[in-house]
Short mmCIF file of C-alpha atoms and ligand atoms in Angstrom, two decimals:
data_model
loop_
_atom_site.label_atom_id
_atom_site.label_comp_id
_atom_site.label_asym_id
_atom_site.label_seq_id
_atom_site.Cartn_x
_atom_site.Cartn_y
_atom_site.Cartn_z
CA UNK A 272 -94.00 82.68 92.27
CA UNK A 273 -95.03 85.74 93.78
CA UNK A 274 -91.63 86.32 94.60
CA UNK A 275 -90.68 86.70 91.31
CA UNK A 276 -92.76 89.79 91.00
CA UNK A 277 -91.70 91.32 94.64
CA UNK A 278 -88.04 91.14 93.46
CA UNK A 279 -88.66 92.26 90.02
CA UNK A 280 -90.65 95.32 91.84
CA UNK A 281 -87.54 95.76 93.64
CA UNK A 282 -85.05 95.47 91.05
CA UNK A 283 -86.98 97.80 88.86
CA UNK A 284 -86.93 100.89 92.36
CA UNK A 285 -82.99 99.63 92.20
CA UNK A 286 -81.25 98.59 89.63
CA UNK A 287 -80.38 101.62 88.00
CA UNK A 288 -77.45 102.42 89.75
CA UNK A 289 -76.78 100.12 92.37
CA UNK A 290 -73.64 102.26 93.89
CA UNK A 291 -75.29 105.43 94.07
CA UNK A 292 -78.46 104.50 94.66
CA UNK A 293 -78.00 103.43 97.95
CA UNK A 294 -75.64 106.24 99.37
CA UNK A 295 -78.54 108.38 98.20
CA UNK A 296 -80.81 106.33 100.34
CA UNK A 297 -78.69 106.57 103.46
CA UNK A 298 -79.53 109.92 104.09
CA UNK A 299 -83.26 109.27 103.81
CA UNK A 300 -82.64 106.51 106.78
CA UNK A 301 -83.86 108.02 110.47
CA UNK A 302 -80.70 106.51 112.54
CA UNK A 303 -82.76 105.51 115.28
CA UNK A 304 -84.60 102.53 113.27
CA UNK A 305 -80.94 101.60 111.72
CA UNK A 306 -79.93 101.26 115.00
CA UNK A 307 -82.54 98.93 116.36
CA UNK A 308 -82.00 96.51 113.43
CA UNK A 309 -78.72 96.78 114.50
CA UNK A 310 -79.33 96.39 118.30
CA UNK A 311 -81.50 93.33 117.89
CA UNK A 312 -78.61 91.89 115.42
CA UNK A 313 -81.01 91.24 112.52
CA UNK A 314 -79.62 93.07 110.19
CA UNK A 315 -76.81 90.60 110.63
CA UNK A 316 -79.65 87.59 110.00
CA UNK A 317 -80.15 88.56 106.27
CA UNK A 318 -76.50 87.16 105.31
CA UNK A 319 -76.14 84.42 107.59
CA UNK A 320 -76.92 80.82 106.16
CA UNK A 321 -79.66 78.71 107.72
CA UNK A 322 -76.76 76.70 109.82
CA UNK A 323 -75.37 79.79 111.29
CA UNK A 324 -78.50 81.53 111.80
CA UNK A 325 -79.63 78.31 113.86
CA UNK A 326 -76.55 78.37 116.12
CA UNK A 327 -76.78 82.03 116.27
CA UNK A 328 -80.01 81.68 118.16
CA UNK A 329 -78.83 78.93 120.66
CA UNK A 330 -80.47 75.63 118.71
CA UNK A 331 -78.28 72.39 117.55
CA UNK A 332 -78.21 71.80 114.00
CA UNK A 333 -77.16 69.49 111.67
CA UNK A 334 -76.28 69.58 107.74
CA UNK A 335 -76.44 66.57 105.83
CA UNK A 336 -75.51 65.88 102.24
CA UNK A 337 -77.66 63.58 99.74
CA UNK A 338 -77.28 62.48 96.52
CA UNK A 339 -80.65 62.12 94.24
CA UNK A 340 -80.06 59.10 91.85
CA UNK A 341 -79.95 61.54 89.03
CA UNK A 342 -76.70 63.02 90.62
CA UNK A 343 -77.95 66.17 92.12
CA UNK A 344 -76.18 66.94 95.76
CA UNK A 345 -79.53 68.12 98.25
CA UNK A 346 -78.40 69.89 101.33
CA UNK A 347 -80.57 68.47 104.51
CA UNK A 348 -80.54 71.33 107.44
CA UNK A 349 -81.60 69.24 110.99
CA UNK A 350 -82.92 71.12 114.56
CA UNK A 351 -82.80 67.68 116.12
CA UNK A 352 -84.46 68.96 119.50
CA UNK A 353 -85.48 71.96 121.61
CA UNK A 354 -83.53 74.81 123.63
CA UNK A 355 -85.52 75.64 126.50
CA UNK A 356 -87.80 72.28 126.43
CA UNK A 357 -87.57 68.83 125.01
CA UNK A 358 -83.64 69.68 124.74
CA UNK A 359 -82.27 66.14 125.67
CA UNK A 360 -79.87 65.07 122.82
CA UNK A 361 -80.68 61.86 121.77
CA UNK A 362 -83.73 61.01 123.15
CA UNK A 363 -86.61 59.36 121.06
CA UNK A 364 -88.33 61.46 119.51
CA UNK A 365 -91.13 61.38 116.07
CA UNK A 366 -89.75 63.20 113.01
CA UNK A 367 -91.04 65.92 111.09
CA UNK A 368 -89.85 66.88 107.30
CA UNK A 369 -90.97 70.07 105.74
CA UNK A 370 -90.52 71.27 102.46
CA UNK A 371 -90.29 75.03 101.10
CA UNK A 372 -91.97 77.14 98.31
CA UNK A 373 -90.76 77.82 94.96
CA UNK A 374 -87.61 80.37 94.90
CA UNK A 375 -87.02 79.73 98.72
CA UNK A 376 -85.03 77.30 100.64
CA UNK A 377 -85.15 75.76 104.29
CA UNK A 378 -84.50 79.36 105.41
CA UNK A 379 -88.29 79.73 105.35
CA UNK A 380 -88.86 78.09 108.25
CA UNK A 381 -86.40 79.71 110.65
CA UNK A 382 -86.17 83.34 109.49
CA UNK A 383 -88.76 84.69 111.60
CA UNK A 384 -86.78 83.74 114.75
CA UNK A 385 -87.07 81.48 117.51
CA UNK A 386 -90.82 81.74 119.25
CA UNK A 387 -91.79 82.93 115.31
CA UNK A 388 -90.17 79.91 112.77
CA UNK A 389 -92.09 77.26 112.41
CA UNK A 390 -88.96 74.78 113.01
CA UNK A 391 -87.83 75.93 116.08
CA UNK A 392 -91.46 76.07 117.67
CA UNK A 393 -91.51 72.32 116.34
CA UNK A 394 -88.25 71.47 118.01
CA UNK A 395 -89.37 72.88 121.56
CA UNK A 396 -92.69 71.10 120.64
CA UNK A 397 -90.94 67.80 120.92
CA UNK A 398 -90.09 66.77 117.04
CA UNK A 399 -87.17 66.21 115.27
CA UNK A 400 -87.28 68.65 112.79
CA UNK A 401 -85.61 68.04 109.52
CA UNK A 402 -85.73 70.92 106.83
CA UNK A 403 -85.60 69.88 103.06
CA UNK A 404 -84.09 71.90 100.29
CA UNK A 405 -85.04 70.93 96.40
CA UNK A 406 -82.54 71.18 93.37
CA UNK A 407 -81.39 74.56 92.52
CA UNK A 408 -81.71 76.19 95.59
CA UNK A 409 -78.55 78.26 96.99
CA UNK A 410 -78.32 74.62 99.18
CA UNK A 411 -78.90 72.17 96.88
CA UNK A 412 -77.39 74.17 93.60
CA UNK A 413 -74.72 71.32 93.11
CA UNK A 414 -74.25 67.88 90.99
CA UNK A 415 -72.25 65.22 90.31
CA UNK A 416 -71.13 66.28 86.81
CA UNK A 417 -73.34 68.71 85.60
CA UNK A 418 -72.72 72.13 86.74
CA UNK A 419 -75.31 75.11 87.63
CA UNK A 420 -73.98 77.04 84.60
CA UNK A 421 -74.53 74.31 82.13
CA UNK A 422 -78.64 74.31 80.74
CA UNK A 423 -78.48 70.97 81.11
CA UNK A 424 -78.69 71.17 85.24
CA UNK A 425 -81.73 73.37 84.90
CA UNK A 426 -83.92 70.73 82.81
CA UNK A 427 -86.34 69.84 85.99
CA UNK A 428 -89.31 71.22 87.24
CA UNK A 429 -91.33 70.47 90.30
CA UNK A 430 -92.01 67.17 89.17
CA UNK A 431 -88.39 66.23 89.56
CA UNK A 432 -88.27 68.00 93.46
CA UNK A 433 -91.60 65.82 93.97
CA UNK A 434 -90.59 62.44 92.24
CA UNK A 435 -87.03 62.33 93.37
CA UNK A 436 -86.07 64.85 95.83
CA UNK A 437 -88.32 64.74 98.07
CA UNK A 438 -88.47 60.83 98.50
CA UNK A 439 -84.55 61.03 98.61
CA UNK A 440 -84.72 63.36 101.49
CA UNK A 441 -87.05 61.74 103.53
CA UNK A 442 -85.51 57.97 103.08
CA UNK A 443 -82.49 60.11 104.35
CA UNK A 444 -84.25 61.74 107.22
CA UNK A 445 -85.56 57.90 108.23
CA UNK A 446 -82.49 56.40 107.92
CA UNK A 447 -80.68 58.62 110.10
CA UNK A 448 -83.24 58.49 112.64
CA UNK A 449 -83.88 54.73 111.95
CA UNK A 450 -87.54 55.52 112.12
CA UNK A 451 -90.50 53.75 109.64
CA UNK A 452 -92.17 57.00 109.84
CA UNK A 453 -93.25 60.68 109.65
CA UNK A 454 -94.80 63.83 109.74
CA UNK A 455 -94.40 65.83 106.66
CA UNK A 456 -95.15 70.14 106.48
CA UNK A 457 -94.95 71.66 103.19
CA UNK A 458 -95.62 75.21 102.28
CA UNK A 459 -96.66 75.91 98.73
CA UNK A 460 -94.74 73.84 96.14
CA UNK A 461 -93.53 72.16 99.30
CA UNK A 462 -97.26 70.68 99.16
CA UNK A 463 -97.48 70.38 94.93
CA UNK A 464 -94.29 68.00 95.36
CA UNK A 465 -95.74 65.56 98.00
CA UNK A 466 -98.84 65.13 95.74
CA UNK A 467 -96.41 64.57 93.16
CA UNK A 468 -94.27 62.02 95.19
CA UNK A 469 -97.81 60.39 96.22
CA UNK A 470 -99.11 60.29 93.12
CA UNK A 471 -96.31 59.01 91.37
CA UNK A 472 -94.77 56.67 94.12
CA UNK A 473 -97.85 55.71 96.00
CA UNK A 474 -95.02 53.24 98.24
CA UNK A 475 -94.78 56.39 99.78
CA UNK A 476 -97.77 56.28 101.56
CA UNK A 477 -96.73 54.57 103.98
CA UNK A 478 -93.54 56.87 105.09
CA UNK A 479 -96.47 59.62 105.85
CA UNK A 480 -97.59 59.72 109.71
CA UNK A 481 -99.69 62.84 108.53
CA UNK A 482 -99.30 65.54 105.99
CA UNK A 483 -100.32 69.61 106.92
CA UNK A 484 -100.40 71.28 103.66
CA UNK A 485 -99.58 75.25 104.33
CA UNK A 486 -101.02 77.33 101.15
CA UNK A 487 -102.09 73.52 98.78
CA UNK A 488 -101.21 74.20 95.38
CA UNK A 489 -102.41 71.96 92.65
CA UNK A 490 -104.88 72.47 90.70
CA UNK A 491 -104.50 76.10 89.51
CA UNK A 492 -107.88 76.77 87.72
CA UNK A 493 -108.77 80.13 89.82
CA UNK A 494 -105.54 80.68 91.48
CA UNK A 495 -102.31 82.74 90.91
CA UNK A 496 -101.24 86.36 90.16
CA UNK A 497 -102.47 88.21 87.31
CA UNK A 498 -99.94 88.77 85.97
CA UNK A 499 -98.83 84.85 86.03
CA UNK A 500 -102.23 84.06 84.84
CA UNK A 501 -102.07 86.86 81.75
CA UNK A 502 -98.56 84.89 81.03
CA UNK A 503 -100.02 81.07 81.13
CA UNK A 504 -101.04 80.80 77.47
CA UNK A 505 -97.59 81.75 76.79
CA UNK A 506 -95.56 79.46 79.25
CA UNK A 507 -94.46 77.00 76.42
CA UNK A 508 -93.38 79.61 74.16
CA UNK A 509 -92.14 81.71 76.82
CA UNK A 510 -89.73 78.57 78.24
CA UNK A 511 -88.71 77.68 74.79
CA UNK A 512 -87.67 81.36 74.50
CA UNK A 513 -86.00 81.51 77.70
CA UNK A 514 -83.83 78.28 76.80
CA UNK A 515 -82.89 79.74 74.00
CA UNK A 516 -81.86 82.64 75.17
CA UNK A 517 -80.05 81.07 77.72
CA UNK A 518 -82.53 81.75 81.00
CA UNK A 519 -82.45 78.50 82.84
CA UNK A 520 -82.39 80.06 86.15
CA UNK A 521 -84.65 82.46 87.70
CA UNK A 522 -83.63 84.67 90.48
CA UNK A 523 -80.75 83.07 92.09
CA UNK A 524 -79.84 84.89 95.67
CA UNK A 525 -77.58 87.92 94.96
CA UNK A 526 -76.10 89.67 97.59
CA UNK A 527 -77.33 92.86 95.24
CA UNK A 528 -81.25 92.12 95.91
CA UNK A 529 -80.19 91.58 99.40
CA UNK A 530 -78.66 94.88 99.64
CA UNK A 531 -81.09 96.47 97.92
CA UNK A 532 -83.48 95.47 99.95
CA UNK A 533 -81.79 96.36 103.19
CA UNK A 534 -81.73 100.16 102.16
CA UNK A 535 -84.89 100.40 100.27
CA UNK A 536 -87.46 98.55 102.74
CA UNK A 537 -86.00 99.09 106.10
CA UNK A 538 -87.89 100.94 108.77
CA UNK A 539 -87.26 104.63 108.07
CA UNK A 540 -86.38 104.33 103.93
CA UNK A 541 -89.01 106.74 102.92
CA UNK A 542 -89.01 104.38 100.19
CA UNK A 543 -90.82 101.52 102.41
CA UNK A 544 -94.28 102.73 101.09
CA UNK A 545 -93.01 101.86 97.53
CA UNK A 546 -91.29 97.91 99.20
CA UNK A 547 -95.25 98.03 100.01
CA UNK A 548 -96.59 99.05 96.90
CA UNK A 549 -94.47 96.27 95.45
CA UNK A 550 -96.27 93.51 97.43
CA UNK A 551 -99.51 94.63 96.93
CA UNK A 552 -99.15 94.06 93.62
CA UNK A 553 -98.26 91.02 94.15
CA UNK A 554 -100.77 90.27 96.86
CA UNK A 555 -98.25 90.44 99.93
CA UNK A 556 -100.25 93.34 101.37
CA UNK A 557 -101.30 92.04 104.77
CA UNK A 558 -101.82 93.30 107.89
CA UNK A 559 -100.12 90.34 109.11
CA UNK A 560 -96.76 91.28 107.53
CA UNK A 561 -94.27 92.77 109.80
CA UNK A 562 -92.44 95.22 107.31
CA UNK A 563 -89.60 95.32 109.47
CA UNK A 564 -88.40 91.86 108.63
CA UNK A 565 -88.50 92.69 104.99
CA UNK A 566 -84.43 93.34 104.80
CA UNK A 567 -84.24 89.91 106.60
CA UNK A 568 -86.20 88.10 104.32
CA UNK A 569 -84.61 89.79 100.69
CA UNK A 570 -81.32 88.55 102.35
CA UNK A 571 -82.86 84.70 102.48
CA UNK A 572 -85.49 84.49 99.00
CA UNK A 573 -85.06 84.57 95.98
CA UNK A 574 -83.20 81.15 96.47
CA UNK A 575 -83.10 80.23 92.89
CA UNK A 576 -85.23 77.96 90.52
CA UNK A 577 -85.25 76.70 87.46
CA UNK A 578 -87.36 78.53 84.80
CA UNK A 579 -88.95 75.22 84.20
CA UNK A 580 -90.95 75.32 87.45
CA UNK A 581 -92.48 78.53 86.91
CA UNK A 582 -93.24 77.46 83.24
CA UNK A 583 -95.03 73.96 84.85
CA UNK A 584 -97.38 75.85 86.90
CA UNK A 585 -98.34 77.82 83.86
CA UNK A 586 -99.17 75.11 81.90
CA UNK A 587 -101.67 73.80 84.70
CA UNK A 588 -103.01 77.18 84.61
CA UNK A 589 -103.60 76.92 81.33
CA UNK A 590 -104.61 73.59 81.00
CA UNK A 591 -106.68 73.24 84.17
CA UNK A 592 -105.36 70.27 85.29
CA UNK A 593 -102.87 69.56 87.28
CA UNK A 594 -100.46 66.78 85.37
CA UNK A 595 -97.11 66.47 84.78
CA UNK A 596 -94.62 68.53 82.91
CA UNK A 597 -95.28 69.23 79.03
CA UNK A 598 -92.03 68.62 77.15
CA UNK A 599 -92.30 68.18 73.34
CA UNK A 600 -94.56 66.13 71.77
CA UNK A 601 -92.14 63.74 70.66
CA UNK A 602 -90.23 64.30 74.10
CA UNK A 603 -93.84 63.53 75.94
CA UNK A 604 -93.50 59.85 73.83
CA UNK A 605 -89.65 59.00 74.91
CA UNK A 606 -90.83 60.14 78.75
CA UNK A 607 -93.89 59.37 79.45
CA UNK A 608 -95.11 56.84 76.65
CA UNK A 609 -97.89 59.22 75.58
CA UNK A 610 -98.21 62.52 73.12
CA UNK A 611 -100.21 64.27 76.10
CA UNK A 612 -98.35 64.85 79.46
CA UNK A 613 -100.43 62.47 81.53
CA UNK A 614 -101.77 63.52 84.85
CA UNK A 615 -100.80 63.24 88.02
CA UNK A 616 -102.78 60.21 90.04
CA UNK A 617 -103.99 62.42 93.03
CA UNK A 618 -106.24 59.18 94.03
CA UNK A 619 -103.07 57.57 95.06
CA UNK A 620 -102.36 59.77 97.89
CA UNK A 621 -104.17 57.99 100.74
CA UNK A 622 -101.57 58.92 103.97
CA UNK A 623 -104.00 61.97 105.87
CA UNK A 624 -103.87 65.55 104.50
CA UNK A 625 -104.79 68.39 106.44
CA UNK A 626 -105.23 71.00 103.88
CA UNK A 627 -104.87 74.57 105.76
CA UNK A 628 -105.97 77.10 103.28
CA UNK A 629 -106.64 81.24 103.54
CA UNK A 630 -109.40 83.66 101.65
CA UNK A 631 -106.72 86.34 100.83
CA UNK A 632 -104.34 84.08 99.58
CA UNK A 633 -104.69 84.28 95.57
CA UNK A 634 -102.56 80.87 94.64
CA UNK A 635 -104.98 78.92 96.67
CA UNK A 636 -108.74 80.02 95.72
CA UNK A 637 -111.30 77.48 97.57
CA UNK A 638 -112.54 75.98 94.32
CA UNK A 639 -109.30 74.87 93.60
CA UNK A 640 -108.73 73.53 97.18
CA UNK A 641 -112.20 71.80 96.71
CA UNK A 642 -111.23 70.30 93.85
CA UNK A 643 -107.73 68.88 95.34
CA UNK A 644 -109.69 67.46 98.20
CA UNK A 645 -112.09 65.65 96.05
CA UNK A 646 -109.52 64.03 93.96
CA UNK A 647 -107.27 62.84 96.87
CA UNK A 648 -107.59 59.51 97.43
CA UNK A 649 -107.45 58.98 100.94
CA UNK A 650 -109.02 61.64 103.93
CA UNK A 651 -108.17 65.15 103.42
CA UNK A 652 -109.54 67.84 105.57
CA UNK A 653 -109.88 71.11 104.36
CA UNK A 654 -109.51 74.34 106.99
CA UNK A 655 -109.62 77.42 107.10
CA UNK A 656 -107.36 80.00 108.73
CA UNK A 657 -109.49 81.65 110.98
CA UNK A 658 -108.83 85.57 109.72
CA UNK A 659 -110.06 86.80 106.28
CA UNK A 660 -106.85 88.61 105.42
CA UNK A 661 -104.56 86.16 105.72
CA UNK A 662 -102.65 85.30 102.54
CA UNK A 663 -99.98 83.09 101.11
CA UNK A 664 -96.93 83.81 102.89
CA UNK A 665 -98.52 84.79 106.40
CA UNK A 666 -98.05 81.24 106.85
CA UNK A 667 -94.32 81.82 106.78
CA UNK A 668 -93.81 85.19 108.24
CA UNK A 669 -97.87 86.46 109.75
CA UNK A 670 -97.37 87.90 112.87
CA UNK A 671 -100.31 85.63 114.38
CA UNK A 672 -99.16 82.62 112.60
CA UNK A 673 -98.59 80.80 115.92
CA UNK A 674 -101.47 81.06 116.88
CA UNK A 675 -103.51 81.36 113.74
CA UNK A 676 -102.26 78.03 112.08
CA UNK A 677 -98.98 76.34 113.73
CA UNK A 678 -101.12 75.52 117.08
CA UNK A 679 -103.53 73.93 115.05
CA UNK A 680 -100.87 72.16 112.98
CA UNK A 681 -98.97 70.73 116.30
CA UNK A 682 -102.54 69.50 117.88
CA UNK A 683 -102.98 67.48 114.16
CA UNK A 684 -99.63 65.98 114.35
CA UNK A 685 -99.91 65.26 118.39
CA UNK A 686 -103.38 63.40 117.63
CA UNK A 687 -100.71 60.87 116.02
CA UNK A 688 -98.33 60.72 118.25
CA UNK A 689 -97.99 60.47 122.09
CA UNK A 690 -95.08 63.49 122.63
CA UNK A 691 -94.31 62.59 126.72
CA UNK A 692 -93.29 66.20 128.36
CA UNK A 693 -89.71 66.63 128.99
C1 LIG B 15 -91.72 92.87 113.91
O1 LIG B 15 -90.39 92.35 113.93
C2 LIG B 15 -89.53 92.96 114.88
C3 LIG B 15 -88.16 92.35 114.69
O2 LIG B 15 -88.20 90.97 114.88
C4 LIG B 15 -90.07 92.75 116.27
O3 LIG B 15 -89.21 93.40 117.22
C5 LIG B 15 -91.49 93.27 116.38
O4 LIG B 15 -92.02 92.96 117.64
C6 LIG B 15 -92.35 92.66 115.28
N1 LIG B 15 -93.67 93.27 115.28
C7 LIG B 15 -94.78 92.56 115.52
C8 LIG B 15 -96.05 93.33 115.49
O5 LIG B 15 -94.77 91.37 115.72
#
């Protein structure tokens, strides 16, 4: 969600005139940084797609195809084992499925580089690491009959991603591995849609080997942005006035953003300080960010949504609950049998949860995580990232990540499962 408000920040610094603006910014670039983005070939990363940027950096990968049985066409990416260890093709080996944020894609979890990404540590950790992408994402922004510029393909929020997509995915990600079983890694609404799937589709349970929840986000009572929280009261009004307007989408990726971002936030722009002034206000001020990747990252998010997602976590906000989506009143009836949206089951989940949560990170306040533990049905642990500062998308792209949270995260999933050296 945050993202929304980075990229409107950067819009607003660019969108005036998007030919000028950045031959005016060229000259403000020192050559030397230019050319170190250019010597380490990362400028190159912020185009690539998640296949190529995989291969680029010496790892197999694999794209599958799914179709959800509402007719939407998910894009699986698969790094089905390591480089420099566990790099035996073929060879048995427990599966891991992880599931991105809102506006992002599978790109999250490879951006950062080999040694950095979360998926390719996981790979030379032993797993087969399959990377999920929900409906409406650049990957998965395709369907059987309906297409992305009818309003009809935008009617799902992350209800939908959690109650079909997700299950979809990983019967997909079994099949092909012709396992019973396994570990699941969500960041953000890559954790709201598992206590969806959970909640809703409790069979589920028992596909789960163990569940590390980067950034939970459920309940919603203390957390998110200001200026998301100023909005909440609004969110029905505001999605009935986006539909009608036409606004089903929100921020697909644009090669514009990408290349605004490239001049404006690079290492030398003099207009970095205002790329930082931009997070802050959107609470992507850490001292774990490295600022240098920013051009990288604005080539890979926004990934698209629907306006329906953001418009779902508003209404939790509002309502303090976390249940599902709000349609009509009359709409609630044909749907879900009642006038109220009813809410979502969170006793049902009883597969393990390790909920990993940070102080600094404002869509995850502890009373809220305290709250999500208590409801869960089954054992949920609740930690800490060990450094105050640490906020919601460290966990993606904080220079101590590694060792902050993924080492902790591989010794959870490892307590499961015997990984033999190789
Ligand atoms: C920031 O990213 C660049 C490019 O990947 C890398 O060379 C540099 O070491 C990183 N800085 C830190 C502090 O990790």
């Amino acid at each position: 969600m945050s993202r929304l408000g980075l990229l409107m920040g950067c819009c607003l610094l660019g969108i005036a005139e998007p030919k000028t603006f950045s031959s005016y910014f060229d000259d403000q670039i020192q050559s030397n940084h230019l050319q170190d983005l250019h010597g380490h070939g990362l400028i190159e990363d912020a185009s690539l797609k998640v296949p190529e940027l995989v291969r680029k950096y010496g790892y197999p990968v694999e794209v599958y195809e799914v179709t959800t049985r509402d007719d939407y066409i998910l894009t699986m990416h698969r790094i089905p084992h390591g480089k420099d260890r566990h790099n035996t093709a073929g060879a048995q080996r427990p599966v891991v499925f992880m599931m991105h944020g809102i506006l992002s894609s599978s790109a999250d979890w490879v951006v950062m580089g080999p040694g950095k990404g979360l998926a390719y540590i996981l790979a030379e950790e032993g797993f087969d690491v399959w990377l999920g992408n929900a409906r409406g994402n650049r990957y998965s922004r395709s369907h059987r009959s309906l297409d992305p510029d009818e309003a009809g393909f935008w009617e799902f929020s992350w209800d939908e991603i959690g109650n079909i997509d997700v299950p979809t995915m990983i019967d997909h990600a079994l099949a092909q591995t012709g396992k019973q079983q396994l570990h699941y890694i969500g960041h953000s609404q890559g954790t709201t849609s598992f206590f969806v799937m959970l909640s809703l589709q409790p069979q589920y349970n028992y596909k789960i080997i163990s569940m590390n929840a980067l950034a939970p986000v459920a309940y919603m009572t203390h957390s998110g942005p200001i200026l998301l929280r100023a909005a909440a009261p609004f969110s029905n009004i505001l999605n009935r006035l986006f539909t009608l307007i036409g606004i089903n989408e929100v921020l697909p990726n644009s090669r514009m953003l990408r290349e605004a971002g490239e001049q404006l936030c690079r290492d030398g722009a003099t207009t970095q300080d205002l790329c930082d002034l931009a997070m802050f206000i959107v609470g992507w001020n850490s001292e774990q960010f490295n600022k240098t990747m920013v051009p990288v990252q604005l080539g890979h998010i926004p990934a698209g949504a629907s306006a329906r997602q953001l418009a779902h976590y508003g209404q939790n906000m509002r309502s303090k609950q976390f249940s599902r989506f709000h349609h009509s009143y009359l709409k609630n009836i044909l749907i879900y049998g009642t006038i109220e949206a009813p809410l979502y089951d969170l006793s049902n989940i009883r597969a393990p949860v390790h909920l990993h949560y940070a102080a600094a990170d404002i869509f995850t306040h502890i009373d809220d995580v305290n709250k999500l533990q208590f409801h869960i049905g089954g054992s949920a642990q609740i930690i800490r990232v060990p450094l105050e500062s640490f906020n919601h998308f460290d966990f993606l792209w904080g220079i101590d990540a590694k060792t902050l949270v993924y080492d902790k995260v591989i010794d959870i999933m490892k307590s499961y499962d015997q990984i033999h050296e190789a």
